[in-house]
Short mmCIF file of C-alpha atoms in Angstrom, two decimals:
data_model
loop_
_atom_site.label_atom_id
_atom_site.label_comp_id
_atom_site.label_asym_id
_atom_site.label_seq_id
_atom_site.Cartn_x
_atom_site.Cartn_y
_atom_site.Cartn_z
CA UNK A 4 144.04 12.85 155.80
CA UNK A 5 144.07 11.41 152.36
CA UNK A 6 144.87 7.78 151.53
CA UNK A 7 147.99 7.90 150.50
CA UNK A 8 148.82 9.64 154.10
CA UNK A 9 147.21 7.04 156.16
CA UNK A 10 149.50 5.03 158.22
CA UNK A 11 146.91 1.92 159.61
CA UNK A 12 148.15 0.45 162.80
CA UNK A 13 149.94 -2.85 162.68
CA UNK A 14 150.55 -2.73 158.37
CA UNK A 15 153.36 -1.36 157.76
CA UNK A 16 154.56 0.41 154.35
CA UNK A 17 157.20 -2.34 153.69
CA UNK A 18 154.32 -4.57 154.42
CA UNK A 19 152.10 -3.08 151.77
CA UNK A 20 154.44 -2.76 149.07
CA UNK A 21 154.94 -6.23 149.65
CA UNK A 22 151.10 -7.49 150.12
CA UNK A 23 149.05 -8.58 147.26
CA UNK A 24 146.01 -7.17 145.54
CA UNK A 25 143.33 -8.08 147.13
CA UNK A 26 139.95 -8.01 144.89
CA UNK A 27 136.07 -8.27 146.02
CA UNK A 28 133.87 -9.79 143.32
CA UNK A 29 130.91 -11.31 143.05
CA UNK A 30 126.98 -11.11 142.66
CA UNK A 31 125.14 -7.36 142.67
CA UNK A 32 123.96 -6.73 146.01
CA UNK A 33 126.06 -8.40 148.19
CA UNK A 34 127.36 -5.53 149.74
CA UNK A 35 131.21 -5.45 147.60
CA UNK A 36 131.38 -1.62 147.86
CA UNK A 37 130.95 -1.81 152.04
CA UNK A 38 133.69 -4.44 152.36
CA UNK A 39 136.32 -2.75 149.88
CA UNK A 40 135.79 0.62 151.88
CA UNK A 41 136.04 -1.16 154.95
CA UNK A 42 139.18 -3.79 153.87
CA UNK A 43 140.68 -0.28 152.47
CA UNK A 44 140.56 1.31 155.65
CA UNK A 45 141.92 -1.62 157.84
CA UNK A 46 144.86 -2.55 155.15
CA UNK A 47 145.93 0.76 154.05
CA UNK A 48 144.72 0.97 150.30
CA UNK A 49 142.77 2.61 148.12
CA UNK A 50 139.76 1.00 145.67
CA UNK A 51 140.19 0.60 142.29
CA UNK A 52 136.35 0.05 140.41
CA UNK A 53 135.47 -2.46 138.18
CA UNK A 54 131.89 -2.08 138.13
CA UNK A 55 131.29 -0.53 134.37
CA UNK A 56 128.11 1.00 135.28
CA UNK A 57 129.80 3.32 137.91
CA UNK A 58 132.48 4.69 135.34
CA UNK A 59 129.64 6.99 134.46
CA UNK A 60 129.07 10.38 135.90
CA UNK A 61 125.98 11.27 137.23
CA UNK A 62 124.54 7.71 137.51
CA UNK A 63 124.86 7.70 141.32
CA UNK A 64 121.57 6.52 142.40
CA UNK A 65 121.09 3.51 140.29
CA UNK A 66 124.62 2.03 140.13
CA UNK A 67 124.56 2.26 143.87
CA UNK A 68 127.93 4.20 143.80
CA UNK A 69 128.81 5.01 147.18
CA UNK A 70 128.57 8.82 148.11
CA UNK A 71 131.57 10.66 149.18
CA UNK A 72 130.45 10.28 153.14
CA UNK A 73 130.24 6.42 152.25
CA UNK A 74 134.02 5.98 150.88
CA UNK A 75 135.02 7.33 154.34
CA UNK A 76 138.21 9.36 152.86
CA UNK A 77 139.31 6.01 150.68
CA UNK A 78 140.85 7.24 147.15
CA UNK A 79 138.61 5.70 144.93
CA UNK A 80 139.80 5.07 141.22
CA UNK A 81 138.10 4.61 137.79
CA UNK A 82 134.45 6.79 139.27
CA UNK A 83 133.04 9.20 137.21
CA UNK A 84 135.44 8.80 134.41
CA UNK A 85 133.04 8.85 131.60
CA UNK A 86 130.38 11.32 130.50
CA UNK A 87 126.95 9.16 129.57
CA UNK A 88 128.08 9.53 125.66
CA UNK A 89 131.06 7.81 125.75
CA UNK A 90 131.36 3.96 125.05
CA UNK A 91 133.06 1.72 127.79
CA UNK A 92 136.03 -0.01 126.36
CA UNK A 93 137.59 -2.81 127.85
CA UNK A 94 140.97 -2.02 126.14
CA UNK A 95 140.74 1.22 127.74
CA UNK A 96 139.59 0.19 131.41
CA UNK A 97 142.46 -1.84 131.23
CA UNK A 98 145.50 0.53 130.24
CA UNK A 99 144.05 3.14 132.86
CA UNK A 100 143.23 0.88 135.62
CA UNK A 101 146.26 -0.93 135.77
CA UNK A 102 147.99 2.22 135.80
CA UNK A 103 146.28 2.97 138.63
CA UNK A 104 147.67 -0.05 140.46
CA UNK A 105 151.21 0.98 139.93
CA UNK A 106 150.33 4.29 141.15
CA UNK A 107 149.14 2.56 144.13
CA UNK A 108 151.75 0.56 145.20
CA UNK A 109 153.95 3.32 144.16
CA UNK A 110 153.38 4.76 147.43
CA UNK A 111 152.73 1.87 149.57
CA UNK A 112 149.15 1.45 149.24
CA UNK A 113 146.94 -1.64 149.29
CA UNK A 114 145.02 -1.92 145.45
CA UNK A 115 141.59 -2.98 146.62
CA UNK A 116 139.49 -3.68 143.36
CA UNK A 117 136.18 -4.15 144.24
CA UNK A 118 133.42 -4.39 141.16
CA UNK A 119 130.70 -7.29 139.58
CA UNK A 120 131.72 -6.50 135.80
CA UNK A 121 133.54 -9.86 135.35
CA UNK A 122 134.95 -9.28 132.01
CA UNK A 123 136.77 -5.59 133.40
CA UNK A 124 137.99 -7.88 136.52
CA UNK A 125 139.50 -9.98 134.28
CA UNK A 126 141.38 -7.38 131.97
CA UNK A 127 142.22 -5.60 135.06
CA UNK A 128 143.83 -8.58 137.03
CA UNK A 129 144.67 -11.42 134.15
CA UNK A 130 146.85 -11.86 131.37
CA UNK A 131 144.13 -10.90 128.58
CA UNK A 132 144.52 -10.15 124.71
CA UNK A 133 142.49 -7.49 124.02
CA UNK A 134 141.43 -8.14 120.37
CA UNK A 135 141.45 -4.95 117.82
CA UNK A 136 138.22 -3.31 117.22
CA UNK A 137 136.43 -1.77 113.68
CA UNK A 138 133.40 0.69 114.04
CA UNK A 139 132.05 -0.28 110.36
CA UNK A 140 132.17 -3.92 111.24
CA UNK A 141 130.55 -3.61 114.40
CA UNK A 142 127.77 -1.81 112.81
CA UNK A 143 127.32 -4.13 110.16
CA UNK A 144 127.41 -7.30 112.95
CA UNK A 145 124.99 -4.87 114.61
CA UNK A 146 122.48 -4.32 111.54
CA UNK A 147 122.67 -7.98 110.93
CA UNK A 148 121.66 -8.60 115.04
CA UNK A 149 118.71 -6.34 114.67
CA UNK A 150 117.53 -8.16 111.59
CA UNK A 151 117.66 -11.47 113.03
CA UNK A 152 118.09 -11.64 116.50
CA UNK A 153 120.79 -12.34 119.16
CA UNK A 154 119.69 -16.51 119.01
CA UNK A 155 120.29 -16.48 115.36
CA UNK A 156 123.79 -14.60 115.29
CA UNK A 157 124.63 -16.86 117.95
CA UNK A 158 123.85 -20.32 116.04
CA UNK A 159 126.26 -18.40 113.28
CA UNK A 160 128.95 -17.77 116.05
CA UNK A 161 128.93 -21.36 117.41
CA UNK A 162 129.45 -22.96 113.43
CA UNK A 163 132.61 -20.07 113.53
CA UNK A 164 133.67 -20.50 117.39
CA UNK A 165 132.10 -23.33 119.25
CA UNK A 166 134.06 -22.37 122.21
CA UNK A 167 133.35 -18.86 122.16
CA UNK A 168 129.65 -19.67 121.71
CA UNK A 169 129.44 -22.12 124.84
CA UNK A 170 130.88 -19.13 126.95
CA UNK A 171 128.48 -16.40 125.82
CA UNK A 172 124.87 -16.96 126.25
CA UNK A 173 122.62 -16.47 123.47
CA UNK A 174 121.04 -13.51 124.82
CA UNK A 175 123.90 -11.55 124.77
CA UNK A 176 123.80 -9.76 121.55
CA UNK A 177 126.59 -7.49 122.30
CA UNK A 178 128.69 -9.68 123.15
CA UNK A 179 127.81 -11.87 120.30
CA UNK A 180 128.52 -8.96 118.20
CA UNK A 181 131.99 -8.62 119.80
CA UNK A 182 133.01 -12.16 119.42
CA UNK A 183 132.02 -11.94 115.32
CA UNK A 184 133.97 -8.65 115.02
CA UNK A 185 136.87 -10.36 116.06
CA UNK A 186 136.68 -13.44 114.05
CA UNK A 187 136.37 -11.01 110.97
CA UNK A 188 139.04 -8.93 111.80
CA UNK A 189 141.48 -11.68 112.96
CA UNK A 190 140.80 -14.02 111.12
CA UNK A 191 141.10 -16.51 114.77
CA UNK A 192 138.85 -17.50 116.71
CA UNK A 193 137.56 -15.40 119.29
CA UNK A 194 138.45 -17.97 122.56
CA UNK A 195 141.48 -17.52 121.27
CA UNK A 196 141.58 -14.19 122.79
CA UNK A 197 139.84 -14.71 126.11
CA UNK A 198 141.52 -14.50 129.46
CA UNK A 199 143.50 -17.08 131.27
CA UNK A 200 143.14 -17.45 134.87
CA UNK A 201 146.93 -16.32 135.38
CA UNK A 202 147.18 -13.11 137.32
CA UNK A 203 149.45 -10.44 135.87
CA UNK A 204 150.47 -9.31 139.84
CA UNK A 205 149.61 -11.04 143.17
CA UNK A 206 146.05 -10.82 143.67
CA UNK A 207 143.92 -12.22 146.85
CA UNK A 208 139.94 -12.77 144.82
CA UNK A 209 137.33 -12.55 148.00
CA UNK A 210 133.83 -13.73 146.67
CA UNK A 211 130.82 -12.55 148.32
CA UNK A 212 128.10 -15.03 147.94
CA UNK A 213 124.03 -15.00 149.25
CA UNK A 214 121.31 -17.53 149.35
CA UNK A 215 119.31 -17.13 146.02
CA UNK A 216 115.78 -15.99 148.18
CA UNK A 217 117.89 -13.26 150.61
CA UNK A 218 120.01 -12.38 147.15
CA UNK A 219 116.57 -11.46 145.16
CA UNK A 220 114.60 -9.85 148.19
CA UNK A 221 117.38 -7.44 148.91
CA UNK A 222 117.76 -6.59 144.54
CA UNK A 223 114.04 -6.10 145.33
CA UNK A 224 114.45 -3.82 147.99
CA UNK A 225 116.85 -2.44 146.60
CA UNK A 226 115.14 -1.18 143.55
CA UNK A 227 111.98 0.17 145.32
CA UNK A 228 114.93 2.28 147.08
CA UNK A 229 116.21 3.55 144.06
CA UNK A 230 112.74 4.87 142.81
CA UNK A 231 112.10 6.53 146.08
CA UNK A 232 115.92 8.25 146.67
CA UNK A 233 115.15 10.00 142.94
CA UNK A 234 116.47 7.70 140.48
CA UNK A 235 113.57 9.20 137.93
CA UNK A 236 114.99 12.59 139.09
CA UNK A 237 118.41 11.72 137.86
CA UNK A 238 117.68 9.93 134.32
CA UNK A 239 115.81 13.29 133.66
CA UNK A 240 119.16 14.97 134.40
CA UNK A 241 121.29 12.83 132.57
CA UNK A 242 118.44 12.41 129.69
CA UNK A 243 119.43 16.07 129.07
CA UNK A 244 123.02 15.06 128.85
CA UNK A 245 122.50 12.86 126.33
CA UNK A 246 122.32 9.71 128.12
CA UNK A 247 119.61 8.09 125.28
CA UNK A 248 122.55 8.10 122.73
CA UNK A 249 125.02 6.63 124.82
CA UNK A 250 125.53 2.72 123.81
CA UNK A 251 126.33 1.60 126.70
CA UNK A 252 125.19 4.30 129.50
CA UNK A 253 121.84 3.97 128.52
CA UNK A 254 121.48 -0.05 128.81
CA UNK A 255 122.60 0.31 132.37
CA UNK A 256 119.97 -1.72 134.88
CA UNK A 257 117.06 0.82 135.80
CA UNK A 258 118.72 3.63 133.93
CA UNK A 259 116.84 1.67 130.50
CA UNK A 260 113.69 1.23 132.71
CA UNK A 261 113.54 4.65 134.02
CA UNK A 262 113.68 6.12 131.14
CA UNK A 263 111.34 3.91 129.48
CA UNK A 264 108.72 5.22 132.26
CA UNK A 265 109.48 8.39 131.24
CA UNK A 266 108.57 8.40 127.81
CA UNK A 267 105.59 6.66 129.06
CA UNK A 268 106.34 2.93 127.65
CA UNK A 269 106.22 1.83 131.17
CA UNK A 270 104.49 2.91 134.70
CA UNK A 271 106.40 3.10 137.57
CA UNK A 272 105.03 -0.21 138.84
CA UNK A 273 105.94 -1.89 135.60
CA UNK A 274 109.61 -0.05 135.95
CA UNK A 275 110.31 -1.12 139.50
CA UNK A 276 109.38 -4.87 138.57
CA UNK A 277 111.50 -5.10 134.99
CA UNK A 278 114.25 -4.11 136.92
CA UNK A 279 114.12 -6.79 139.80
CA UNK A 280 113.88 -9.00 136.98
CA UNK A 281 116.70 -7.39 134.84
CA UNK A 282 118.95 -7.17 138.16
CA UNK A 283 118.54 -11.14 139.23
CA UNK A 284 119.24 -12.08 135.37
CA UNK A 285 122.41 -9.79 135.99
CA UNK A 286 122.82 -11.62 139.29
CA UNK A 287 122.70 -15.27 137.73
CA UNK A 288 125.22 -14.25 134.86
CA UNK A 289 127.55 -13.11 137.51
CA UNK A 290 127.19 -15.68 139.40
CA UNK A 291 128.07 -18.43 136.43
CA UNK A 292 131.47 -15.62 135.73
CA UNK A 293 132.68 -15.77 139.00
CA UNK A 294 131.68 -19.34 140.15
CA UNK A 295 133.70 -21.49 138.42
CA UNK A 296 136.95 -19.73 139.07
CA UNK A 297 138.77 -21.91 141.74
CA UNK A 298 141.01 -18.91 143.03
CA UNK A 299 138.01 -16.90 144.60
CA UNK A 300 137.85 -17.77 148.88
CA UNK A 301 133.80 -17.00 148.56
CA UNK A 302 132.48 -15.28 152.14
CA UNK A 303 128.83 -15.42 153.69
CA UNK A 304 127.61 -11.35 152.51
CA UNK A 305 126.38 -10.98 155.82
CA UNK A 306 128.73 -13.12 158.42
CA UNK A 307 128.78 -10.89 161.36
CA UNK A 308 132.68 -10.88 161.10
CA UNK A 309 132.60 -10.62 157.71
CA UNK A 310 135.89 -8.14 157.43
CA UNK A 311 138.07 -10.29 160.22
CA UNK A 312 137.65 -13.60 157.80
CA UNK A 313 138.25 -10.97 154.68
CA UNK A 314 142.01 -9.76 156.52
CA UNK A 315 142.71 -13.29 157.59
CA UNK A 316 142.10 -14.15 153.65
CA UNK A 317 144.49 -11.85 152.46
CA UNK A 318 146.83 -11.57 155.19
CA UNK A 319 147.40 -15.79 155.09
CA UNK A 320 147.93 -15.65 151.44
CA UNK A 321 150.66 -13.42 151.80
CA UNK A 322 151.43 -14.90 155.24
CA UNK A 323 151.36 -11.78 156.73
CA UNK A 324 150.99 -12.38 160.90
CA UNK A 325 147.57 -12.18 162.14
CA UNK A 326 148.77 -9.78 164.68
CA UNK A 327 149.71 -7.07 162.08
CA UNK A 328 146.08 -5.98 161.41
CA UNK A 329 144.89 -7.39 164.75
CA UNK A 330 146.94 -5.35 166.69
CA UNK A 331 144.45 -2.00 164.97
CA UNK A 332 141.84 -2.17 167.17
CA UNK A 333 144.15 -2.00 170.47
#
């Protein structure tokens, strides 16, 4: 039975065309994927991604993308929509995954958008500008980054865009790069085109949150696992698929570290560990994204009734009775 033929107990279809969005965001490796299957199954919906990593086909393994068994017959939107050459575009994401939520409540489904790639959240879910783009002028921000660094280029951003600057850490050449594109080509300043916290639909934003120690033991674990289910196995696949000249495939957590052991910069030891490290970094950026944002209801990742506080969530913002999804498990 597919998702769009799935009838849960207690949720009706009027219900669901009438029930907001509900999103789960938050920190990598807090278990987001498990919950949206699971809220998915209880509501009636289907996921919508918005991890960027897992647009990417073939990068299974390290992107912890669930595997078919996993999704437990969910509809699962914006997977495996790009080949490891082609660029992720935010102004893209955002034309296709929206259109995906209309398709969704077309037929009385439940959007559940479940990702940790705040910016695509954002686009997906908020009113957002997205600023035109210029291939020459990106390269030229680009030469100009790898002739003086990302902390340089940044001091430059914050004399054009103090605001933009205090938002992007200085780290963050790409971003950095982005910002100065747009500047140039606008002739505004970049803030000027970043998101409000207005939702474009109804949306219910569940955070999943973890102590800092149990957060970077299980990205520890968690990368050890990748290594042993055949994550070197798969960057030699998608190596051969051209996955070294894809600009943003190839920067992907352990996908850059894996393949860096492969040409022999790193051992496998050496591998493992840079991406622990690389992962928490990722962790603490999306950690200062989502924090601040007052709409998030932010869950313990591993409450034992993790999903029952989840519905209750969702089904009091849109005072839906308790009873509706309750009455499921009779």
């Amino acid at each position: 039975m597919t998702g769009s033929q799935r009838e849960p107990i207690g949720v009706s279809s009027r219900a669901r065309e009438q029930a907001p969005v509900v999103a789960v965001v938050g920190p990598t490796a807090t278990g987001k994927s498990d919950l949206g299957v699971a809220l998915a199954l209880a509501v009636g919906g289907e996921v919508v991604n918005a991890d960027a990593s897992q647009f990417y086909r073939g990068m299974n393994v390290g992107t912890a993308k669930l595997p078919l068994a996993a999704r437990q017959g969910i509809p699962h939107h914006q997977l495996d929509v790009l080949d490891v050459t082609q660029e992720a575009s935010v102004a893209t994401y955002q034309l296709d995954a929206r259109a995906d939520l209309d398709a969704i409540r077309a037929h009385a489904m439940v959007p559940v958008v479940v990702g940790g790639s705040g910016l695509y959240v954002r686009a997906l879910l908020d009113r957002l500008e997205i600023p035109p783009t210029d291939p020459d002028v990106r390269a030229r921000w680009e030469e100009e980054l790898g002739r003086v660094g990302a902390q340089q280029l940044h001091a430059r951003l914050a004399d054009a865009d103090p605001v933009a600057a205090a938002s992007i850490e200085p780290r963050n050449g790409r971003r950095v790069v982005r910002a100065l594109e747009v500047i140039e080509l606008t002739g505004r300043p970049f803030s000027a085109t970043m998101p409000t916290r207005e939702f474009v639909v109804p949306t219910v934003m569940i955070g999943l949150r973890s102590p800092r120690e149990v957060l970077d033991e299980r990205i520890a674990t968690r990368a050890v696992r990748m290594w042993r289910e055949g994550l070197i196995e798969e960057v030699r696949g998608l190596l051969e698929m051209g996955l070294r000249e894809g600009r943003t495939s190839s920067r992907a957590v352990g996908y850059a570290q894996a393949r860096r052991q492969l040409d022999g910069e790193l051992t496998q030891e050496e591998a493992i560990l840079d991406t622990v490290v690389a992962t928490r970094r990722l962790a603490r950026r999306q950690e200062r994204w989502f924090g601040p944002d007052p709409r998030i209801t932010w869950l313990e990742h591993d409450a034992p009734d993790l999903l029952e506080q989840a519905l209750a969530v969702w089904a009091g913002a849109d005072g839906l009775a308790m009873d509706r999804w309750r009455s499921r498990a009779r």
